[in-house]
Coordinates of C-alpha atoms and ligand atoms in Angstrom, one line a residue:
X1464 CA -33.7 -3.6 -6.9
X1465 CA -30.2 -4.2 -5.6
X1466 CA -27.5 -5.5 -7.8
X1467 CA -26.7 -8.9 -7.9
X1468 CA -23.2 -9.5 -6.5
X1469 CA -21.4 -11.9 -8.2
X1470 CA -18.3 -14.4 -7.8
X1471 CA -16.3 -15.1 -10.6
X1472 CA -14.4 -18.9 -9.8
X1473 CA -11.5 -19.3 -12.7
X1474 CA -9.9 -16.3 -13.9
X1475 CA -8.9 -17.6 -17.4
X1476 CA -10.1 -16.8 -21.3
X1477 CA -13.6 -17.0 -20.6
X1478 CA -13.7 -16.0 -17.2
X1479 CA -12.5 -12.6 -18.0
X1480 CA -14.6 -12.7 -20.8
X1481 CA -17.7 -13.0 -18.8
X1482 CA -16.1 -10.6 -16.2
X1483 CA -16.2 -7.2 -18.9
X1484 CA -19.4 -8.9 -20.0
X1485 CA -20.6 -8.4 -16.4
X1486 CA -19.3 -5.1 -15.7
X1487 CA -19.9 -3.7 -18.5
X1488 CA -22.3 -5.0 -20.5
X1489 CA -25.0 -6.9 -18.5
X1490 CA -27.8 -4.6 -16.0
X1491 CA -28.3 -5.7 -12.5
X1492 CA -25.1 -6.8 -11.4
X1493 CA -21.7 -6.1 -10.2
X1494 CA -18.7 -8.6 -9.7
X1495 CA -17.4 -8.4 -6.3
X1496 CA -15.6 -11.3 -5.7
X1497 CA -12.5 -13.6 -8.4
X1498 CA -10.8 -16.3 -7.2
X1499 CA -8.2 -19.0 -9.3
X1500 CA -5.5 -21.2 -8.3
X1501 CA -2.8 -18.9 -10.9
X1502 CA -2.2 -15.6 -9.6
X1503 CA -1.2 -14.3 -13.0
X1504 CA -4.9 -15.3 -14.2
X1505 CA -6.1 -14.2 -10.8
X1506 CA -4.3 -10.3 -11.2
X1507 CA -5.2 -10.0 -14.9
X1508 CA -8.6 -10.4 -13.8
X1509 CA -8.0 -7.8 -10.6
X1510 CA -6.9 -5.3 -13.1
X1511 CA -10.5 -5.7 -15.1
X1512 CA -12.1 -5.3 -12.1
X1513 CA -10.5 -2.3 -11.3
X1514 CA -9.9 -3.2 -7.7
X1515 CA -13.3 -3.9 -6.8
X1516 CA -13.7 -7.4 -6.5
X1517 CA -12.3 -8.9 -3.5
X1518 CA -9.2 -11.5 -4.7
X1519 CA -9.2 -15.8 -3.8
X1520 CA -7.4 -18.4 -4.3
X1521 CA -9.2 -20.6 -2.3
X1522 CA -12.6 -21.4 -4.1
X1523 CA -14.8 -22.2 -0.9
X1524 CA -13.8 -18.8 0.3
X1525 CA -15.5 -16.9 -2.2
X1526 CA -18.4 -19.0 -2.4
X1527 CA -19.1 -18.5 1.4
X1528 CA -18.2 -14.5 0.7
X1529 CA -21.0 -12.7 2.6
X1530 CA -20.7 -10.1 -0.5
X1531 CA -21.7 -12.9 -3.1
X1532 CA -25.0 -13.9 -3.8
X1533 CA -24.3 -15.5 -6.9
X1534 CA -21.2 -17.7 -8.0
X1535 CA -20.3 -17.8 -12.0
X1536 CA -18.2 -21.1 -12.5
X1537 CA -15.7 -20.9 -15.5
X1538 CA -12.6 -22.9 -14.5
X1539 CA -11.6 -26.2 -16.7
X1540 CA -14.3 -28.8 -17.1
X1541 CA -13.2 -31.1 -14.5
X1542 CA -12.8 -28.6 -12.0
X1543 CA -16.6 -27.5 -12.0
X1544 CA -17.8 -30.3 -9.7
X1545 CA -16.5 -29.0 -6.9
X1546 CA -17.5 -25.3 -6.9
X1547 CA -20.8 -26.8 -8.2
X1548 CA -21.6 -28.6 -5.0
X1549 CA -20.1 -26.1 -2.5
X1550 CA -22.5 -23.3 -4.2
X1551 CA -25.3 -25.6 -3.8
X1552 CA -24.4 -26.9 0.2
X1553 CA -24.0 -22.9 0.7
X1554 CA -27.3 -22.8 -1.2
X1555 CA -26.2 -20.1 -3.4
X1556 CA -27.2 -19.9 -7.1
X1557 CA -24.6 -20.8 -9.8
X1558 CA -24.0 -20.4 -12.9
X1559 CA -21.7 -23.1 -14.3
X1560 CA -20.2 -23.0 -18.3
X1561 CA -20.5 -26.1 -20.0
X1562 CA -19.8 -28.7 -19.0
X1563 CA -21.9 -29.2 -16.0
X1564 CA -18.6 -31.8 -15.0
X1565 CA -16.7 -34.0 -16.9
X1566 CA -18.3 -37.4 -15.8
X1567 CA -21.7 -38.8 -15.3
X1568 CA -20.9 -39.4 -11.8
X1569 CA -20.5 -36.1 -10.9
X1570 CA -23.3 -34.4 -12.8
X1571 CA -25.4 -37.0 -10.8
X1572 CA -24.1 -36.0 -7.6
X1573 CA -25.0 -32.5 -8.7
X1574 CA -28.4 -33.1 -9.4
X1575 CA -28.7 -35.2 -6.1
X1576 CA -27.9 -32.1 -3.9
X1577 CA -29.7 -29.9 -5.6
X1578 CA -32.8 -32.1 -5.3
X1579 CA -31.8 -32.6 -1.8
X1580 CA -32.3 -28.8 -1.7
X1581 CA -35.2 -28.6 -2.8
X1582 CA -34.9 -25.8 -5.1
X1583 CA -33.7 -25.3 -8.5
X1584 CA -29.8 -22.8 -7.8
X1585 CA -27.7 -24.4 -11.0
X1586 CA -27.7 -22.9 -14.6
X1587 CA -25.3 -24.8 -17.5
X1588 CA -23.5 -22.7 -19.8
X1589 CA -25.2 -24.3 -22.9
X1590 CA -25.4 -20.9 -24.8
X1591 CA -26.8 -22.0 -27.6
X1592 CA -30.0 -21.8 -26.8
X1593 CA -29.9 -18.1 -26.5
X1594 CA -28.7 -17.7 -30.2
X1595 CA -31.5 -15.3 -31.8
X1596 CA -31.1 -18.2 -35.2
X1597 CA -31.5 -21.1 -33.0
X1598 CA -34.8 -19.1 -31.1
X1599 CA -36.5 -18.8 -34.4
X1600 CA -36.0 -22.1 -35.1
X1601 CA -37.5 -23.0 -32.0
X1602 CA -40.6 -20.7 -32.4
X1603 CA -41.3 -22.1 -36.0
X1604 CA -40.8 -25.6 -35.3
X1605 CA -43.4 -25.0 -32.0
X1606 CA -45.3 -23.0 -34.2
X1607 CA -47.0 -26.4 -35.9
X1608 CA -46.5 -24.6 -39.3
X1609 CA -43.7 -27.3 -40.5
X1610 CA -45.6 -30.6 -39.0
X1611 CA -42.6 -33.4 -37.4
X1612 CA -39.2 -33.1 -37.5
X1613 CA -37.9 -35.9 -39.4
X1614 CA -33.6 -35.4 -39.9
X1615 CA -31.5 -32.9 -38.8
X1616 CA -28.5 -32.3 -40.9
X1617 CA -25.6 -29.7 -38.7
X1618 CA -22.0 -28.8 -39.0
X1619 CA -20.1 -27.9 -36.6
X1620 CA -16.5 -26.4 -37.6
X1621 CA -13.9 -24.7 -36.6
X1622 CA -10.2 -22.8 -38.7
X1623 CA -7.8 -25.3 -36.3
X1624 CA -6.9 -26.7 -32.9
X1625 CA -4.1 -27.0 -31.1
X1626 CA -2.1 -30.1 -30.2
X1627 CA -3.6 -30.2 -27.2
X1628 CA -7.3 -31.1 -28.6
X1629 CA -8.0 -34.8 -28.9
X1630 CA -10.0 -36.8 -30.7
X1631 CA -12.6 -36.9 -27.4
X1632 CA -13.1 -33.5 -27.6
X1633 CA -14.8 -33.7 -30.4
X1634 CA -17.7 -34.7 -28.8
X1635 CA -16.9 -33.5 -25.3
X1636 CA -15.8 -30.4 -26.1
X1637 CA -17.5 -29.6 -29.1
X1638 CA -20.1 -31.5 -30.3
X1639 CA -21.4 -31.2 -27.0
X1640 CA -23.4 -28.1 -27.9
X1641 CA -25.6 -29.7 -30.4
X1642 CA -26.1 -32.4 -28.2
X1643 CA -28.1 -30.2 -25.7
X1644 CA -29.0 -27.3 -28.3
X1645 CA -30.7 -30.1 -30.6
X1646 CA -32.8 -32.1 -27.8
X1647 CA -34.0 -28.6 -26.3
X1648 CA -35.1 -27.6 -30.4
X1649 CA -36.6 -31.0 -30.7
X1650 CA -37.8 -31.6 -27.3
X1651 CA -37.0 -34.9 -27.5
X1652 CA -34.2 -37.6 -26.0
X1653 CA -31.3 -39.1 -27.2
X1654 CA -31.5 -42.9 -27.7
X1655 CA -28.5 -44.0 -29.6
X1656 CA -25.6 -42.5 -31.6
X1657 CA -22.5 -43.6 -33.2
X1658 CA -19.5 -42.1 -34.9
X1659 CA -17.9 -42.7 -38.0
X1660 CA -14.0 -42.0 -38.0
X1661 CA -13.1 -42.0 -42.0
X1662 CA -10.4 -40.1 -43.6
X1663 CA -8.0 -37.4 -41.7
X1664 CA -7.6 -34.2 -43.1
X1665 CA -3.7 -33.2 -43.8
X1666 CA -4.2 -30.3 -41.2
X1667 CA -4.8 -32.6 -38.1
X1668 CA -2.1 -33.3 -35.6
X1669 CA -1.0 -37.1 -35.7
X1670 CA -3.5 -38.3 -32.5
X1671 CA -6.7 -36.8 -33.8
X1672 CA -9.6 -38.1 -36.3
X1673 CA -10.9 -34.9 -38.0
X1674 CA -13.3 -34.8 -39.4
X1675 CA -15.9 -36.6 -37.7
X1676 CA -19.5 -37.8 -38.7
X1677 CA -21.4 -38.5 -35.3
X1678 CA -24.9 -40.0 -36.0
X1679 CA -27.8 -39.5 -33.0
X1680 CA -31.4 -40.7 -32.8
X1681 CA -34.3 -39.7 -30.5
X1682 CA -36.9 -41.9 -28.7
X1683 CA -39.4 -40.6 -31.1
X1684 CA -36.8 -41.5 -34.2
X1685 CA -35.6 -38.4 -35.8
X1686 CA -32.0 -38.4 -36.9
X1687 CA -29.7 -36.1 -36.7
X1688 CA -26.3 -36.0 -38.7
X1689 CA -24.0 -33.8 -37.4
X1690 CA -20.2 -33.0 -39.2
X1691 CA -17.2 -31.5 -36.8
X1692 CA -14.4 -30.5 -38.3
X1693 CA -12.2 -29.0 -36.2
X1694 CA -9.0 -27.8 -38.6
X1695 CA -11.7 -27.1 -42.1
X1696 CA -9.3 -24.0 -42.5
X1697 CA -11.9 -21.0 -43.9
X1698 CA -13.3 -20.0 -40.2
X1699 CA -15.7 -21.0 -37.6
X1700 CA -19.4 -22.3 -39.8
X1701 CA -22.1 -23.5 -37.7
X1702 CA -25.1 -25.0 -40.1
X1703 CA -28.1 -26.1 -38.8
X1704 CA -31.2 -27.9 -41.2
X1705 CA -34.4 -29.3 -40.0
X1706 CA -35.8 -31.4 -42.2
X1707 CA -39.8 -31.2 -41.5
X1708 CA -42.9 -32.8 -42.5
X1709 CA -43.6 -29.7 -44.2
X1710 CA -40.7 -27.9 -45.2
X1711 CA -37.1 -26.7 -44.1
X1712 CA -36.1 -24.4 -41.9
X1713 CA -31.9 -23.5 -41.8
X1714 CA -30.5 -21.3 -39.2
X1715 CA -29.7 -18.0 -40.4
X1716 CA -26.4 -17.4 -40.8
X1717 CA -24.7 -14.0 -38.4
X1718 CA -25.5 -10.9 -40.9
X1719 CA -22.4 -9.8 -43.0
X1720 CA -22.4 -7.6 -46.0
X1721 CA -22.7 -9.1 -49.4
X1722 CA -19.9 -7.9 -51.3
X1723 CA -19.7 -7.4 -55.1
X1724 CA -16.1 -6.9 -56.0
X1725 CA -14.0 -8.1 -58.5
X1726 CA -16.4 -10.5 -60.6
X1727 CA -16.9 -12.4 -57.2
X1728 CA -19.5 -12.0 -54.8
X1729 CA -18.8 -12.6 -51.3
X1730 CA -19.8 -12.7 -47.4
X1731 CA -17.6 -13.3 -44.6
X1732 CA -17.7 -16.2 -42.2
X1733 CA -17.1 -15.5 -38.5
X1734 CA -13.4 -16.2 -37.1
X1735 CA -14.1 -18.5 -33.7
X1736 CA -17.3 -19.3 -31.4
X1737 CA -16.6 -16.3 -29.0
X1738 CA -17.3 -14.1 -31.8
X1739 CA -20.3 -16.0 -33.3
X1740 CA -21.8 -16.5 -30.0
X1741 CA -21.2 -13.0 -28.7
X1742 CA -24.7 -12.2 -29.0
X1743 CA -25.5 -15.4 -27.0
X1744 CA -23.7 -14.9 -24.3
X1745 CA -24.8 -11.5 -23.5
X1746 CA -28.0 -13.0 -23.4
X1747 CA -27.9 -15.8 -22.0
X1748 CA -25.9 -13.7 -18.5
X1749 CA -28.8 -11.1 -19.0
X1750 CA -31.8 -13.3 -18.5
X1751 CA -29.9 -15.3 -16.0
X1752 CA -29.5 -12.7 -13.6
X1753 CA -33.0 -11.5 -14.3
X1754 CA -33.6 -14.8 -13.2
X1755 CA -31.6 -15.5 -9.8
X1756 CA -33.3 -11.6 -8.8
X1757 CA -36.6 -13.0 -9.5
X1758 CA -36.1 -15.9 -7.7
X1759 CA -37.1 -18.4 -10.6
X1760 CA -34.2 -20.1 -13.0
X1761 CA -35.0 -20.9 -16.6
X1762 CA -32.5 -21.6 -18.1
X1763 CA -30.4 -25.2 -18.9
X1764 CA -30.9 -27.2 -15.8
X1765 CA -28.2 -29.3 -14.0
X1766 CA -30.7 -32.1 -15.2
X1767 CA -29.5 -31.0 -18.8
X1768 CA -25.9 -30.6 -18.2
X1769 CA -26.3 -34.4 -16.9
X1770 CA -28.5 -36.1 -20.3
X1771 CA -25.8 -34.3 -22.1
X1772 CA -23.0 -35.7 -20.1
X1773 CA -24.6 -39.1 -20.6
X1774 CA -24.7 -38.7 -24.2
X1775 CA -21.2 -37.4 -24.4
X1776 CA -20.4 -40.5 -23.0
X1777 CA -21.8 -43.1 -25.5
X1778 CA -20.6 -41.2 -28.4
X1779 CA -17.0 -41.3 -27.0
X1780 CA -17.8 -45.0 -26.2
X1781 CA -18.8 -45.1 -29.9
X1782 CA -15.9 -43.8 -31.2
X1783 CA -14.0 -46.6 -30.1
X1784 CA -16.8 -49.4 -30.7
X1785 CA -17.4 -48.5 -34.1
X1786 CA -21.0 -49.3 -33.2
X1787 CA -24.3 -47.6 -32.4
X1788 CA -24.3 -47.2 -28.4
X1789 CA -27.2 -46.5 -26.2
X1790 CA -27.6 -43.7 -24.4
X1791 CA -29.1 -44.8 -20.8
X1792 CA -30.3 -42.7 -18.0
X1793 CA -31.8 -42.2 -14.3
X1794 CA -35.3 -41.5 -14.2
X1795 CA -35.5 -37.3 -14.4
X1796 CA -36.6 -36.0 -10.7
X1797 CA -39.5 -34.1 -10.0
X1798 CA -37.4 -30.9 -10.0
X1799 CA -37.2 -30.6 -13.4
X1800 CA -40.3 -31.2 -14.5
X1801 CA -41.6 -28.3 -16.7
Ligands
ISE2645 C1 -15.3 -24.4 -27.3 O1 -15.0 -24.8 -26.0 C2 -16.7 -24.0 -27.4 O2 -17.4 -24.0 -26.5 C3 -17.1 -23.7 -28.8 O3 -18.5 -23.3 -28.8 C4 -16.9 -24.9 -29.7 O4 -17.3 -24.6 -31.0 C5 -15.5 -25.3 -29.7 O5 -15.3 -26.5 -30.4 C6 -15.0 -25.6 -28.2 O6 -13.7 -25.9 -28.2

């Protein structure tokens, strides 16, 4: 079978991340096409490609490129909309990081045209859920073996932010991930959640509440506590518990020796989520090109990129209200039904 030939919109950190992921690690394909508004992000990306991926600025251009037949979407959040759309009017498939788009609005514009089309072309960036820890989770939990879910305890932290990061992205940005990666593990909704805003740590810039408790429910009622702190200092620690009817299952932590040195015993922690979800992301591109050749997505669904916007939303809200908010959406369209 041919090789896909992909489009690369946004040239920046993880666009040139996922380009060498592309050429180099992932079958199937070859990048033929970048595009971004900065030509410095645009040539450093040129020079990856070795000269053999055609060079935009203009994003509408690539996606109507006769030598792409699949568009990878990695510009900032509010940008994806846009290139989201135009793959789906040129009724290309696309893979779009997270987040599907930074409002409601546009996620349900999104999901309009592609149920307008008939045919499912959009896959979210939500790599979580191809995390080999977060699979066996998934496999025991389906397995029966541990009865209901009942609370879900997670932390999601990181060494520091820059100035830049506010007190939003803690849930937009960040948090964000367990909002999908839990209700795909649980294989339930979100209902209501609220945030709790207590003490700052001494490490967070002036604007920003860190750490943060946010606090989520389902429709069938299990809780989930979940802990980001964005500046805890010792690296980048992702925890995941499921409290079960009939026991506990923790996501493995990534595999480092266990060192026995000096009267201590210690493992390392990973250094930032590019490097703990390295795995992930090779997978996640692998299957999804399987996918587009087959013809059949499987992955996150526009649908999911737009619950998770939704959610995003009343936990911000939340953060301000102090309260518990709701978390209310459309009715899901037949195109996403399993
Ligand atoms: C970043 O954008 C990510 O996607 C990481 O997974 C997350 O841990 C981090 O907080 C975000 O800034």
């Amino acid at each position: 079978m041919n090789d896909l030939r992909i489009g690369i919109i946004g040239c920046g950190m993880i666009g040139r991340e996922h380009l060498k992921r592309l050429r180099h690690r992932i079958r199937g394909c070859s990048v033929t096409a970048l595009c971004d508004s900065s030509l410095e992000c645009l040539n450093k990306a040129a020079e990856i490609a070795e000269g053999e991926a055609e060079k935009y600025e203009d994003a509408s251009k690539l996606i109507n490129d006769k030598n792409v037949d699949a568009i990878l979407v990695a510009t900032p959040g509010f940008a994806h909309g846009d290139s989201v759309l135009a793959s789906i009017e040129a009724g290309k498939p696309v893979f779009c990081e997270k987040p599907l788009a930074t409002t409601a609005k546009v996620c349900r514009e999104i999901v309009k045209a592609e149920t307008a089309f008939g045919r499912r072309l959009v896959q979210v960036g939500f790599m979580r859920r191809y995390d080999r820890g977060y699979r066996q989770i998934k496999s025991l939990l389906e397995s029966g073996d541990f009865g209901e879910p009942l609370i879900v305890k997670c932390t999601h932290r990181a060494i520091s932010v820059d100035d830049s990061y506010t007190t939003e992205m803690a849930v937009t940005d960040t948090a964000i991930h367990e909002i999908d990666c839990l209700r795909w593990l649980l294989n339930d909704d979100w209902q209501e959640v609220c945030c709790i805003m207590g003490k700052d740590t001494k490490y967070a810039h002036k604007e920003l509440s860190d750490p943060q408790v946010m606090i989520m429910k389902t429709k069938k009622g299990i809780t989930a506590v979940l802990e980001v702190f964005v500046n805890c200092k010792f690296g980048y620690d992702i925890n995941c518990e499921i409290v079960c009817e009939d026991g506990v299952i923790n996501l493995p932590s990534p595999a480092f020796p266990t060192i026995r040195k000096d009267c201590k015993i210690s493992t390392d922690i990973e250094q930032n989520w590019m490097l703990r979800f390295i795995d992930s992301y090779d997978v996640e591109l692998q299957e999804w090109v399987e996918c587009v050749k087959r013809g059949e997505l499987s992955g996150p669904t526009a649908w999911d990129g737009y619950l998770a916007e939704v959610t995003a939303d009343a936990l911000v809200a939340a953060q301000t209200s102090g309260k518990c908010e709701r978390v209310e959406t459309d009715k899901m369209p037949k195109l996403y039904e399993a």
